[in-house]
PDB file of C-alpha atoms and ligand atoms in Angstrom:
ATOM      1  CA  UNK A 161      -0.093 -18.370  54.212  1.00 53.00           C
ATOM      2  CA  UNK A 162       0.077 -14.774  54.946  1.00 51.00           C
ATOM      3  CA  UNK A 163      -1.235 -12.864  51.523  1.00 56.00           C
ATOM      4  CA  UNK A 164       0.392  -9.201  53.447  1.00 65.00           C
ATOM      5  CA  UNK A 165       2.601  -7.433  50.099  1.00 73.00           C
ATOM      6  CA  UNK A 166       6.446  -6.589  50.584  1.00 93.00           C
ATOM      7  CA  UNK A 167       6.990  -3.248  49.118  1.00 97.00           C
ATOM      8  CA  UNK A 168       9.743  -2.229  47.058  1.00 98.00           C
ATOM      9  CA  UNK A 169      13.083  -1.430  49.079  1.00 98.00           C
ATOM     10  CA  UNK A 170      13.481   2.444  48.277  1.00 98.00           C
ATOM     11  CA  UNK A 171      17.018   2.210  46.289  1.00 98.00           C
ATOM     12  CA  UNK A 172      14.720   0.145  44.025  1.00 98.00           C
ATOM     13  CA  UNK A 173      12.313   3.090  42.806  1.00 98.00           C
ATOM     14  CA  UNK A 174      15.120   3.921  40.416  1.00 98.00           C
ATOM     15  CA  UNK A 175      14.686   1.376  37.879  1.00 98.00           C
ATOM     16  CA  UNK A 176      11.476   2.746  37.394  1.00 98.00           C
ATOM     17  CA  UNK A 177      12.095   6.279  36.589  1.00 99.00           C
ATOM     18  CA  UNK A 178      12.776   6.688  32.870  1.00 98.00           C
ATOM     19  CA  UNK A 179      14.878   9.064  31.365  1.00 98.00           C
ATOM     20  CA  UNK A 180      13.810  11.039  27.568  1.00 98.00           C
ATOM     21  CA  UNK A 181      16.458  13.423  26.735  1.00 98.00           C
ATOM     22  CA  UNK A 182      15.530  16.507  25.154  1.00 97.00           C
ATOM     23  CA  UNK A 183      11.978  16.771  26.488  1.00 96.00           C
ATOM     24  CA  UNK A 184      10.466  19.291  26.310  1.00 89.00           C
ATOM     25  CA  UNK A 185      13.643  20.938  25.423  1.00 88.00           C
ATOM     26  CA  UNK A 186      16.861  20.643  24.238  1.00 92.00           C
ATOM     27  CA  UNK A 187      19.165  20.040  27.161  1.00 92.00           C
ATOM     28  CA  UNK A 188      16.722  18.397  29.473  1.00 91.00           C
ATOM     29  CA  UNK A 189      17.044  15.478  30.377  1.00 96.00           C
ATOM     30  CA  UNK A 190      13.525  14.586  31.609  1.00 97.00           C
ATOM     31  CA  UNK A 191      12.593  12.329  34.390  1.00 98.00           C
ATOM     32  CA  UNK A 192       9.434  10.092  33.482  1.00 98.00           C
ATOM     33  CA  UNK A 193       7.531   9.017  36.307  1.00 98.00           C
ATOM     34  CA  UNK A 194       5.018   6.781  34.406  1.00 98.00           C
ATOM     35  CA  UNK A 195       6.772   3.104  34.737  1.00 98.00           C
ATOM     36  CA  UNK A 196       6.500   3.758  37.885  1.00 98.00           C
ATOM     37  CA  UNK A 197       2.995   4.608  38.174  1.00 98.00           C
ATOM     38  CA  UNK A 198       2.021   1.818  35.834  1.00 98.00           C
ATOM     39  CA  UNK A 199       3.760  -0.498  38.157  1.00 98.00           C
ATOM     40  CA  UNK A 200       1.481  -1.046  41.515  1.00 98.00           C
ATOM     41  CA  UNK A 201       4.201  -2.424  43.764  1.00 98.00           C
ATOM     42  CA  UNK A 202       6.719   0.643  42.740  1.00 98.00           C
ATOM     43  CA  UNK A 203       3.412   3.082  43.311  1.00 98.00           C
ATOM     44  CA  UNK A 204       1.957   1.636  46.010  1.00 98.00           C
ATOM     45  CA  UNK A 205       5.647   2.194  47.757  1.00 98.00           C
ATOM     46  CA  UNK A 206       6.780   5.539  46.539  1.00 98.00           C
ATOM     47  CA  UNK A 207       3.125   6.453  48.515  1.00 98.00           C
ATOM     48  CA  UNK A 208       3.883   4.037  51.889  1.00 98.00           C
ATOM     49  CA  UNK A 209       7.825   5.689  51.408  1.00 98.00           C
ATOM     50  CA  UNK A 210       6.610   9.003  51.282  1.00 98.00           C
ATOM     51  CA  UNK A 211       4.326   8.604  54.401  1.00 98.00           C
ATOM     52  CA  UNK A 212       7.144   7.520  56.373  1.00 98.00           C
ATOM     53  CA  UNK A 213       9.110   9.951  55.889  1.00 98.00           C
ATOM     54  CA  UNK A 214       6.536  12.449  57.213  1.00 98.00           C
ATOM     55  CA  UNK A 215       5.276  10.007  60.444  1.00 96.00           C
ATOM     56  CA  UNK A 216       5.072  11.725  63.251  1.00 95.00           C
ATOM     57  CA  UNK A 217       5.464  15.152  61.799  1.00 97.00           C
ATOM     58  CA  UNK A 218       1.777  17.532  62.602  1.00 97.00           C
ATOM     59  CA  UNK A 219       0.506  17.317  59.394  1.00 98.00           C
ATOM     60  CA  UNK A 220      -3.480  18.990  58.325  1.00 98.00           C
ATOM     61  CA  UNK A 221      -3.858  18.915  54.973  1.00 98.00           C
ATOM     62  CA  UNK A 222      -1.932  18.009  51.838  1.00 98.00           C
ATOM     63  CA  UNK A 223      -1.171  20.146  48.424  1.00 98.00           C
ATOM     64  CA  UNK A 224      -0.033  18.862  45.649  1.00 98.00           C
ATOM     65  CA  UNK A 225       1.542  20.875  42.072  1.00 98.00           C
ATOM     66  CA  UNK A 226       0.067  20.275  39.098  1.00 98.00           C
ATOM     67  CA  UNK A 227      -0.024  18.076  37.162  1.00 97.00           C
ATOM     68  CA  UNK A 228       2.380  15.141  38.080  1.00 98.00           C
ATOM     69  CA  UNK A 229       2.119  16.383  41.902  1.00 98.00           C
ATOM     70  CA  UNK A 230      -1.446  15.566  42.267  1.00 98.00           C
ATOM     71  CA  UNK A 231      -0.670  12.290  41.337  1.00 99.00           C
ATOM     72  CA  UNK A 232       1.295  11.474  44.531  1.00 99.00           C
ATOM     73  CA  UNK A 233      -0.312  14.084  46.370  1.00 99.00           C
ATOM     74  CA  UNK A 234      -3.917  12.907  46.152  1.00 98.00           C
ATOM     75  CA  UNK A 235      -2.394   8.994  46.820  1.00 98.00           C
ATOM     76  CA  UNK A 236      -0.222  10.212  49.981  1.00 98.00           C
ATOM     77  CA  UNK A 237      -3.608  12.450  50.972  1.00 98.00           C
ATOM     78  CA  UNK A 238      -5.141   9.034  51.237  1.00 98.00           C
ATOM     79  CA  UNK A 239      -2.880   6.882  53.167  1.00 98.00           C
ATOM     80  CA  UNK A 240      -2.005   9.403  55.445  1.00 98.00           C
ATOM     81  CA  UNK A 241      -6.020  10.438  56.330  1.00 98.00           C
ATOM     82  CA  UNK A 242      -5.436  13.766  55.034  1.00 98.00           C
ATOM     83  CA  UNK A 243      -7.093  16.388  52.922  1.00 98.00           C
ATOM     84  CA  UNK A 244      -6.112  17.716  49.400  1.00 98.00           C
ATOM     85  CA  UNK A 245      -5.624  20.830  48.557  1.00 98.00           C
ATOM     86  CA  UNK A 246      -4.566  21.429  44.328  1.00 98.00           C
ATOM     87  CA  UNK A 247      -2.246  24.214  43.543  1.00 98.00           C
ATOM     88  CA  UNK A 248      -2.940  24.534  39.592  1.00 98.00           C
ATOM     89  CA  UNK A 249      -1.960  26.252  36.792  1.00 97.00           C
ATOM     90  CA  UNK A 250      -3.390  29.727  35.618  1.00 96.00           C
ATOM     91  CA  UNK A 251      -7.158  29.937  34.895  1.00 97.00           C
ATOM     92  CA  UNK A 252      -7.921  26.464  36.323  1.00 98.00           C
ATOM     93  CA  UNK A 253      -9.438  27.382  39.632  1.00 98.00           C
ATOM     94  CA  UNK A 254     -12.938  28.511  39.828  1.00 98.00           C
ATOM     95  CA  UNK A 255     -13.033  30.687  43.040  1.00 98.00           C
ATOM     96  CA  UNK A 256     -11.124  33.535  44.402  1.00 98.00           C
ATOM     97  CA  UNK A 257      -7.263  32.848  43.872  1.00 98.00           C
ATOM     98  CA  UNK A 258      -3.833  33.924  45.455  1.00 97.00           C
ATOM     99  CA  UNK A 259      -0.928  33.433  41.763  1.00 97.00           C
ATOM    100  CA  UNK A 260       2.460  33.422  41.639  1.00 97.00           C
ATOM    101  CA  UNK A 261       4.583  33.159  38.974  1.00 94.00           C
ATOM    102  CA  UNK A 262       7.988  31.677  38.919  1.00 90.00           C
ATOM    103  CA  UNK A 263      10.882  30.338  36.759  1.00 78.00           C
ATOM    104  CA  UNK A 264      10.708  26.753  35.865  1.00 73.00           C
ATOM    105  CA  UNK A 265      14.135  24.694  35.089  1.00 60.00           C
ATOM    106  CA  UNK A 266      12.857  24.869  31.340  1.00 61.00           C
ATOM    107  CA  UNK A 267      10.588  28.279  31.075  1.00 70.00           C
ATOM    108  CA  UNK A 268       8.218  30.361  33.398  1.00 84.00           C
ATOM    109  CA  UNK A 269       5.047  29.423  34.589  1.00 91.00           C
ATOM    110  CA  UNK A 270       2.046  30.878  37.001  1.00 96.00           C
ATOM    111  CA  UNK A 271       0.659  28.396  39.681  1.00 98.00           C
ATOM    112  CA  UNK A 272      -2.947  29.494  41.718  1.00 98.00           C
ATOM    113  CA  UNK A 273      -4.395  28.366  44.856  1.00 98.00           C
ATOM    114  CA  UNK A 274      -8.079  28.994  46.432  1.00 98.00           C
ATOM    115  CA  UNK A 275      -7.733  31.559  48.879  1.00 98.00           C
ATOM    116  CA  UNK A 276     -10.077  29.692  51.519  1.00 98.00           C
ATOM    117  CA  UNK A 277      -7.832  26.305  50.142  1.00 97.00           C
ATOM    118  CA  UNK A 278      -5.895  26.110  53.436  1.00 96.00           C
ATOM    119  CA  UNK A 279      -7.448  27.214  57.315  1.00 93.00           C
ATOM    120  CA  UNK A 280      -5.290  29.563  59.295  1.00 96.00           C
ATOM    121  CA  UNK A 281      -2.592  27.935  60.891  1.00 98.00           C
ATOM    122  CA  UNK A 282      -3.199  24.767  59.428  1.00 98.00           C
ATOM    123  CA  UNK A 283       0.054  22.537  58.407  1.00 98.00           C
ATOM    124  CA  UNK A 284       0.535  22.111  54.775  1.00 98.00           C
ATOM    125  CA  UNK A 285       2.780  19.260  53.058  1.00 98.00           C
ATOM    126  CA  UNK A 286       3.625  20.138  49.825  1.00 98.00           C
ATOM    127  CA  UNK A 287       4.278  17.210  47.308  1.00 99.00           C
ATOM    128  CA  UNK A 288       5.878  17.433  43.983  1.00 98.00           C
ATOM    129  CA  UNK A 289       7.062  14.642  41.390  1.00 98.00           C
ATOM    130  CA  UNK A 290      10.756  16.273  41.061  1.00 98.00           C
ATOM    131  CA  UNK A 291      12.237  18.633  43.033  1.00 97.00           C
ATOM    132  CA  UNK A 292      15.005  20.623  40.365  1.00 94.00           C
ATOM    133  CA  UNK A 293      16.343  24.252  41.020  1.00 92.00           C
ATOM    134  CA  UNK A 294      13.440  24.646  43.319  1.00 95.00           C
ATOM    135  CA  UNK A 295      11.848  27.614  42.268  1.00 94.00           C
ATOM    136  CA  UNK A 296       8.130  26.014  42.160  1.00 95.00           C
ATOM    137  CA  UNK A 297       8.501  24.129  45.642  1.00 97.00           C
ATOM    138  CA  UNK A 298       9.826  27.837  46.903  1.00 97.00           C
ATOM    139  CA  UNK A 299       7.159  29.732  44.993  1.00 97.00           C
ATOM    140  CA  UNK A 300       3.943  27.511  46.191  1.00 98.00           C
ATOM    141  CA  UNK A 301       5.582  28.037  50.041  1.00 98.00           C
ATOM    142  CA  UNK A 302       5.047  31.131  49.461  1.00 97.00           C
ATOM    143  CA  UNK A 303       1.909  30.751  47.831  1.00 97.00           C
ATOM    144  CA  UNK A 304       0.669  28.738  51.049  1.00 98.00           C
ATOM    145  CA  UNK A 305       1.650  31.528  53.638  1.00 97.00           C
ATOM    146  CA  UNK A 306      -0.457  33.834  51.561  1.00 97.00           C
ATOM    147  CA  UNK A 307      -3.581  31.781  52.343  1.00 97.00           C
ATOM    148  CA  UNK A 308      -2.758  31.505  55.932  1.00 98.00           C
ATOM    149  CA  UNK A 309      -1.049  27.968  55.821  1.00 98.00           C
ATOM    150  CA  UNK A 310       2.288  26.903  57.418  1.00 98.00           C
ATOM    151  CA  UNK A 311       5.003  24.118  55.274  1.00 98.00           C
ATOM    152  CA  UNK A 312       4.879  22.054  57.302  1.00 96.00           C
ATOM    153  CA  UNK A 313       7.207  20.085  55.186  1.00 98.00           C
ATOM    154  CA  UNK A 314       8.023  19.201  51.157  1.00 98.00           C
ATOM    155  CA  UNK A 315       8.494  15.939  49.821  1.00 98.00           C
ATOM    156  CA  UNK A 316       9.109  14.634  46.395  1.00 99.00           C
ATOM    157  CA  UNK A 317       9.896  11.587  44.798  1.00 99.00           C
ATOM    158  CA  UNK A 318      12.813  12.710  42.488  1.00 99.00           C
ATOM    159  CA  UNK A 319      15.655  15.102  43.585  1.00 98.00           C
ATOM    160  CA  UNK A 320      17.305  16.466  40.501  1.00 98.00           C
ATOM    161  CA  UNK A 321      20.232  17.073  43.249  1.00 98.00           C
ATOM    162  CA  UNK A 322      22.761  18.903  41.217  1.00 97.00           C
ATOM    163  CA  UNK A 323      20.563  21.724  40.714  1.00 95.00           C
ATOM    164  CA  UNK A 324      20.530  22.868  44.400  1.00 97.00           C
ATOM    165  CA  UNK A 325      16.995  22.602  44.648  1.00 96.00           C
ATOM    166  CA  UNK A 326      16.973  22.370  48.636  1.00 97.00           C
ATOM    167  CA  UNK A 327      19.382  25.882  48.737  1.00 97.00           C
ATOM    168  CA  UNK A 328      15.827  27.299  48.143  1.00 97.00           C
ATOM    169  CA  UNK A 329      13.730  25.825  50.516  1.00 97.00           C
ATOM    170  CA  UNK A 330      15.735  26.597  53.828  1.00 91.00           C
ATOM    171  CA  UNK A 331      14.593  25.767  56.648  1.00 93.00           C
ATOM    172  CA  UNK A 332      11.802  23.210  55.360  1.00 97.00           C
ATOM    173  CA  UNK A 333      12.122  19.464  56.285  1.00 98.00           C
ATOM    174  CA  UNK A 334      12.698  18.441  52.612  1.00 98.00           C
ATOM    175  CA  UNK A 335      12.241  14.695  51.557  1.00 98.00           C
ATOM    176  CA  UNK A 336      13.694  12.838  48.025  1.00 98.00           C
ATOM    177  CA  UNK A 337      13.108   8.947  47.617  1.00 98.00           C
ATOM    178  CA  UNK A 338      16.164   9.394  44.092  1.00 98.00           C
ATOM    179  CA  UNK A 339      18.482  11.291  43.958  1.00 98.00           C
ATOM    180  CA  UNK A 340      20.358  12.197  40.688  1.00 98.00           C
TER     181      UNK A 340
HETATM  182  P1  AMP B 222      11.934  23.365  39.655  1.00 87.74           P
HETATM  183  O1  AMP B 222      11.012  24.521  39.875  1.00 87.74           O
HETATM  184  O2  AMP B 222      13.103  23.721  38.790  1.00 87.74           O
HETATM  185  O3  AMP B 222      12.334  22.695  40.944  1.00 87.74           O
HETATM  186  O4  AMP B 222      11.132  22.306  38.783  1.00 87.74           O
HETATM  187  C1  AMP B 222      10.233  21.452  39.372  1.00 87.74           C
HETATM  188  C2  AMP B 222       9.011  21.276  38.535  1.00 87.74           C
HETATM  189  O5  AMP B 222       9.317  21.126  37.160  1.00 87.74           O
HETATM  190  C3  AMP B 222       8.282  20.026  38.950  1.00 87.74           C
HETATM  191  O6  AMP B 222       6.897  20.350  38.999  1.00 87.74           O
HETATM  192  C4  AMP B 222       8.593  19.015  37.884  1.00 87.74           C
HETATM  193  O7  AMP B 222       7.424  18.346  37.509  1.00 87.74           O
HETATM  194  C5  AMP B 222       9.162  19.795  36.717  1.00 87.74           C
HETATM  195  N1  AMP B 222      10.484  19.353  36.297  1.00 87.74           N
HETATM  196  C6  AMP B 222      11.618  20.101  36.319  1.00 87.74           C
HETATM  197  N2  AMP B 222      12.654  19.438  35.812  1.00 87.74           N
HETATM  198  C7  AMP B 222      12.193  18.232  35.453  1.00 87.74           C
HETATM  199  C8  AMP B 222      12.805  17.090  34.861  1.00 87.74           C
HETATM  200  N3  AMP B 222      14.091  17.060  34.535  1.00 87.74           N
HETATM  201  N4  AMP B 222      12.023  16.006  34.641  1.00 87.74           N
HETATM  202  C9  AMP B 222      10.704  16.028  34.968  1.00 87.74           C
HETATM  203  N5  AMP B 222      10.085  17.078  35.512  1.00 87.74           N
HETATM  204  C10 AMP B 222      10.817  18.174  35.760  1.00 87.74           C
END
């Protein structure tokens, strides 16, 4: 008897995302990643999705966004044989940093990265939890040029897809397992 897992079809991730309006704000409708996460088939295949998605593409090292980035980020680092690198929020970094700061869909915010985080040249794919107007997937590309880096690529497991994230991030192979 063959003990090899089937993994979760991707048009199945859905049912684990919940939804909590008004978090943190009024308005939001916010997109809660931890059924998934507490669910090892749905994890275990957002990660195997994710890789494919990228196979085949030159790949070096892997950064995710704090905090629910790092999550996938650090998982997809590890199937795919691939570094980390963790772009964090202000004052969490202990060496020399590059910052940005940025508009969030619900406030502003300041992300850091190690200035010797990334080799020159090397091929960076970013990973987020949701990609919505964009503005933190565009401002952490820019973030990784600074250090020397090249997007290789950005991949995410929710698309928030009304928002236009992708208007921001021309140009970059950009990869959603939802959609909303
Ligand atoms: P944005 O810069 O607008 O694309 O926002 C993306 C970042 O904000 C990601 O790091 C997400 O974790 C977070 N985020 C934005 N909107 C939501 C949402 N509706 N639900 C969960 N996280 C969100």
């Amino acid at each position: 008897m063959s003990t090899e897992k089937k993994l979760l079809a991707q048009n199945r991730l859905k049912e684990f995302i919940r939804d909590i309006p008004d978090f943190p704000k009024p308005g939001i409708i916010f997109k809660d990643i931890t059924p998934l996460l507490q669910n090892a088939l749905a994890f275990e295949s957002t990660i195997s999705l994710l890789a494919n998605r990228f196979e085949g593409k030159e790949v070096d090292q892997i950064a995710g966004i704090e905090s629910r980035g790092f999550i996938f980020a650090a998982a997809l680092a590890l199937q795919m044989k691939k570094g980390f690198v963790p772009v964090r929020k202000k004052g969490k970094l202990p060496w020399k940093t590059h910052r940005v700061s940025y508009q969030l869909e619900y406030g502003e915010d300041v992300l850091e990265i190690h200035q010797d985080a990334v080799w020159e040249g090397a091929r960076i794919l970013l990973i987020d939890d949701v990609l919505a107007t964009g503005g933190t997937a565009q401002a952490v590309t820019g973030l990784i040029r600074k250090v020397g880096g090249i997007v290789s690529g950005v991949g995410v497991v929710i698309e928030l897809a009304f928002l236009n994230g992708r208007d921001k991030l021309e140009g970059l192979e950009t990869h959603s397992l939802i959609q909303y």
